[in-house]
């Protein structure tokens, strides 16, 4: 069905780089005639309007006294889907490694900060200024704990539908399975410290 037609006849109006298909096709053909061979990627369009990526190989051949252009086209759809899937796998592996590292790096100093804040609460008594500062510390501790929980969730994403795209985690929402909001967590932290004071 392609025989006798200009490449622009079964291409979208413009290519991904924004250039018009008919103008760019003429340029690719001219390069092939000039150099004897030219390879490039191109977006073609099926009769149903579906676009697909292709690799085009243009070669000049001489038949008698005339020079003709031989066109070999390879559909790149499957290859590009697999390359995209492999990139996403590598991205997930990178996120997993980053999540593991950050979880450890956050949890260790966070435990020290919380212990120090609780010890300060024991000595603070009912001093309102100190209590106010401790409340801010516990608030940020709770927030960091939520972020660490989110990092663990990212690490647990082993099965992903790569065809439809990677799942996105919203770090501003509370963790699934954790019924506590940041303010509830702070209240829990404060209750723990107050219990320690009473004891």
Short mmCIF file of C-alpha atoms in Angstrom, two decimals:
data_model
loop_
_atom_site.label_atom_id
_atom_site.label_comp_id
_atom_site.label_asym_id
_atom_site.label_seq_id
_atom_site.Cartn_x
_atom_site.Cartn_y
_atom_site.Cartn_z
CA UNK A 1 0.00 0.00 0.00
CA UNK A 2 2.98 2.30 0.50
CA UNK A 3 4.40 1.82 -2.97
CA UNK A 4 4.35 4.94 -5.10
CA UNK A 5 3.59 7.29 -2.24
CA UNK A 6 5.75 9.97 -0.66
CA UNK A 7 6.72 9.15 2.97
CA UNK A 8 4.81 12.22 4.10
CA UNK A 9 1.61 10.61 2.83
CA UNK A 10 1.55 8.11 5.71
CA UNK A 11 3.01 10.34 8.41
CA UNK A 12 1.45 12.79 10.88
CA UNK A 13 1.52 16.42 9.84
CA UNK A 14 4.47 17.13 12.12
CA UNK A 15 7.21 14.98 13.64
CA UNK A 16 7.99 14.88 17.39
CA UNK A 17 10.64 17.58 16.90
CA UNK A 18 7.96 19.95 15.61
CA UNK A 19 9.05 19.92 11.97
CA UNK A 20 6.56 19.29 9.17
CA UNK A 21 6.75 15.70 7.97
CA UNK A 22 6.76 16.45 4.24
CA UNK A 23 9.59 19.02 4.56
CA UNK A 24 11.69 16.80 6.81
CA UNK A 25 11.07 13.76 4.60
CA UNK A 26 12.42 15.65 1.57
CA UNK A 27 15.51 16.57 3.60
CA UNK A 28 16.08 12.93 4.65
CA UNK A 29 15.72 11.75 1.05
CA UNK A 30 18.17 14.41 -0.16
CA UNK A 31 20.74 13.28 2.44
CA UNK A 32 20.36 9.68 1.30
CA UNK A 33 20.95 10.57 -2.33
CA UNK A 34 23.91 12.74 -1.34
CA UNK A 35 25.65 10.21 0.93
CA UNK A 36 24.34 6.93 -0.50
CA UNK A 37 22.83 5.93 2.83
CA UNK A 38 20.91 7.54 5.66
CA UNK A 39 19.40 6.10 8.85
CA UNK A 40 17.01 7.97 11.15
CA UNK A 41 13.98 7.55 13.39
CA UNK A 42 10.57 8.59 12.13
CA UNK A 43 6.96 8.64 13.27
CA UNK A 44 4.57 7.02 10.80
CA UNK A 45 0.79 6.91 10.89
CA UNK A 46 -1.40 3.88 10.19
CA UNK A 47 -4.63 4.21 8.16
CA UNK A 48 -6.61 4.14 11.43
CA UNK A 49 -4.74 7.23 12.65
CA UNK A 50 -2.43 5.41 15.07
CA UNK A 51 1.13 6.73 15.15
CA UNK A 52 4.10 4.44 15.71
CA UNK A 53 7.87 4.96 15.92
CA UNK A 54 10.03 3.49 13.19
CA UNK A 55 13.66 3.27 12.16
CA UNK A 56 14.15 4.19 8.52
CA UNK A 57 17.11 3.06 6.42
CA UNK A 58 17.47 4.80 3.06
CA UNK A 59 19.93 3.36 0.54
CA UNK A 60 20.61 4.36 -3.05
CA UNK A 61 20.75 1.62 -5.68
CA UNK A 62 21.59 1.96 -9.38
CA UNK A 63 19.40 0.22 -11.92
CA UNK A 64 20.69 0.84 -15.40
CA UNK A 65 21.35 4.53 -15.75
CA UNK A 66 18.97 5.50 -12.98
CA UNK A 67 19.59 5.84 -9.22
CA UNK A 68 16.72 4.70 -7.04
CA UNK A 69 16.09 4.86 -3.33
CA UNK A 70 15.48 1.68 -1.36
CA UNK A 71 13.59 2.17 1.89
CA UNK A 72 13.67 -0.33 4.78
CA UNK A 73 11.40 0.42 7.71
CA UNK A 74 11.47 -1.26 11.15
CA UNK A 75 8.63 -0.81 13.63
CA UNK A 76 10.24 0.25 16.95
CA UNK A 77 7.09 0.07 19.09
CA UNK A 78 7.97 -3.15 20.95
CA UNK A 79 11.61 -2.18 21.43
CA UNK A 80 10.78 1.26 22.76
CA UNK A 81 8.17 -0.16 25.16
CA UNK A 82 10.76 -2.58 26.51
CA UNK A 83 13.36 0.18 26.85
CA UNK A 84 10.83 2.30 28.73
CA UNK A 85 10.02 -0.64 31.02
CA UNK A 86 13.71 -1.24 31.73
CA UNK A 87 14.22 2.44 32.55
CA UNK A 88 11.36 2.30 35.04
CA UNK A 89 12.79 -0.84 36.64
CA UNK A 90 16.11 0.95 37.13
CA UNK A 91 14.32 4.00 38.53
CA UNK A 92 12.50 1.79 41.04
CA UNK A 93 15.76 0.08 42.04
CA UNK A 94 17.34 3.49 42.59
CA UNK A 95 14.38 4.61 44.69
CA UNK A 96 14.59 1.40 46.74
CA UNK A 97 18.28 1.94 47.48
CA UNK A 98 17.69 5.60 48.30
CA UNK A 99 14.74 4.73 50.54
CA UNK A 100 16.77 2.17 52.48
CA UNK A 101 19.65 4.59 52.98
CA UNK A 102 17.48 7.54 53.99
CA UNK A 103 15.36 5.44 56.35
CA UNK A 104 18.45 4.39 58.25
CA UNK A 105 20.00 7.86 58.18
CA UNK A 106 16.78 9.44 59.49
CA UNK A 107 15.84 6.87 62.11
CA UNK A 108 19.15 6.84 63.94
CA UNK A 109 19.43 10.60 64.74
CA UNK A 110 15.64 10.83 65.11
CA UNK A 111 15.71 8.35 67.99
CA UNK A 112 18.42 10.41 69.71
CA UNK A 113 16.47 13.65 69.21
CA UNK A 114 13.29 12.16 70.61
CA UNK A 115 15.07 10.69 73.63
CA UNK A 116 16.75 14.02 74.33
CA UNK A 117 13.42 15.86 74.01
CA UNK A 118 11.76 13.45 76.43
CA UNK A 119 14.57 13.93 78.94
CA UNK A 120 14.13 17.70 78.59
CA UNK A 121 10.41 17.25 79.22
CA UNK A 122 11.20 15.51 82.51
CA UNK A 123 13.23 18.50 83.66
CA UNK A 124 11.00 21.19 82.20
CA UNK A 125 8.17 20.79 84.63
CA UNK A 126 5.35 23.16 83.76
CA UNK A 127 7.54 25.88 82.20
CA UNK A 128 5.29 27.10 79.32
CA UNK A 129 8.12 28.44 77.16
CA UNK A 130 10.08 25.20 77.29
CA UNK A 131 6.89 23.17 76.77
CA UNK A 132 6.12 25.24 73.68
CA UNK A 133 9.54 24.55 72.19
CA UNK A 134 9.28 20.86 73.02
CA UNK A 135 5.90 20.75 71.31
CA UNK A 136 7.52 22.07 68.12
CA UNK A 137 10.22 19.41 68.38
CA UNK A 138 7.65 16.64 68.80
CA UNK A 139 5.66 18.05 65.87
CA UNK A 140 8.64 17.80 63.53
CA UNK A 141 9.57 14.37 64.87
CA UNK A 142 6.08 13.15 63.98
CA UNK A 143 6.37 14.62 60.47
CA UNK A 144 9.74 12.99 59.86
CA UNK A 145 8.38 9.67 61.10
CA UNK A 146 5.60 9.90 58.51
CA UNK A 147 8.10 10.60 55.74
CA UNK A 148 10.16 7.59 56.81
CA UNK A 149 7.00 5.46 56.68
CA UNK A 150 6.40 6.70 53.13
CA UNK A 151 9.93 5.70 52.16
CA UNK A 152 9.19 2.20 53.40
CA UNK A 153 6.08 2.14 51.23
CA UNK A 154 8.13 3.11 48.18
CA UNK A 155 10.53 0.25 48.89
CA UNK A 156 7.60 -2.18 49.04
CA UNK A 157 6.39 -1.32 45.52
CA UNK A 158 7.71 -4.45 43.82
CA UNK A 159 4.83 -5.06 41.41
CA UNK A 160 4.12 -2.18 39.06
CA UNK A 161 2.01 -2.04 35.95
CA UNK A 162 4.71 -0.67 33.67
CA UNK A 163 2.34 -0.41 30.73
CA UNK A 164 0.15 2.16 32.48
CA UNK A 165 2.99 3.92 34.30
CA UNK A 166 4.59 4.03 37.73
CA UNK A 167 2.51 4.49 40.82
CA UNK A 168 2.97 7.82 42.56
CA UNK A 169 2.98 8.18 46.33
CA UNK A 170 1.73 11.45 47.80
CA UNK A 171 4.02 12.28 50.71
CA UNK A 172 1.44 14.74 52.01
CA UNK A 173 -1.18 12.07 52.70
CA UNK A 174 -1.14 9.85 55.76
CA UNK A 175 0.26 6.36 55.44
CA UNK A 176 -2.21 3.58 54.59
CA UNK A 177 -2.89 1.50 57.66
CA UNK A 178 -1.77 4.29 59.95
CA UNK A 179 -4.83 5.95 61.40
CA UNK A 180 -2.84 8.74 63.02
CA UNK A 181 -2.61 12.20 61.55
CA UNK A 182 0.46 14.36 62.29
CA UNK A 183 -1.41 16.12 65.10
CA UNK A 184 -2.55 12.77 66.59
CA UNK A 185 1.03 11.54 66.53
CA UNK A 186 2.21 14.66 68.31
CA UNK A 187 -0.49 14.21 70.93
CA UNK A 188 0.66 10.65 71.40
CA UNK A 189 4.25 11.81 71.76
CA UNK A 190 3.24 14.39 74.32
CA UNK A 191 1.18 11.85 76.25
CA UNK A 192 4.18 9.53 76.34
CA UNK A 193 6.40 12.28 77.71
CA UNK A 194 3.83 13.37 80.25
CA UNK A 195 3.43 9.78 81.42
CA UNK A 196 7.17 9.59 81.88
CA UNK A 197 7.07 12.78 83.95
CA UNK A 198 4.36 11.40 86.19
CA UNK A 199 6.23 8.15 86.64
#
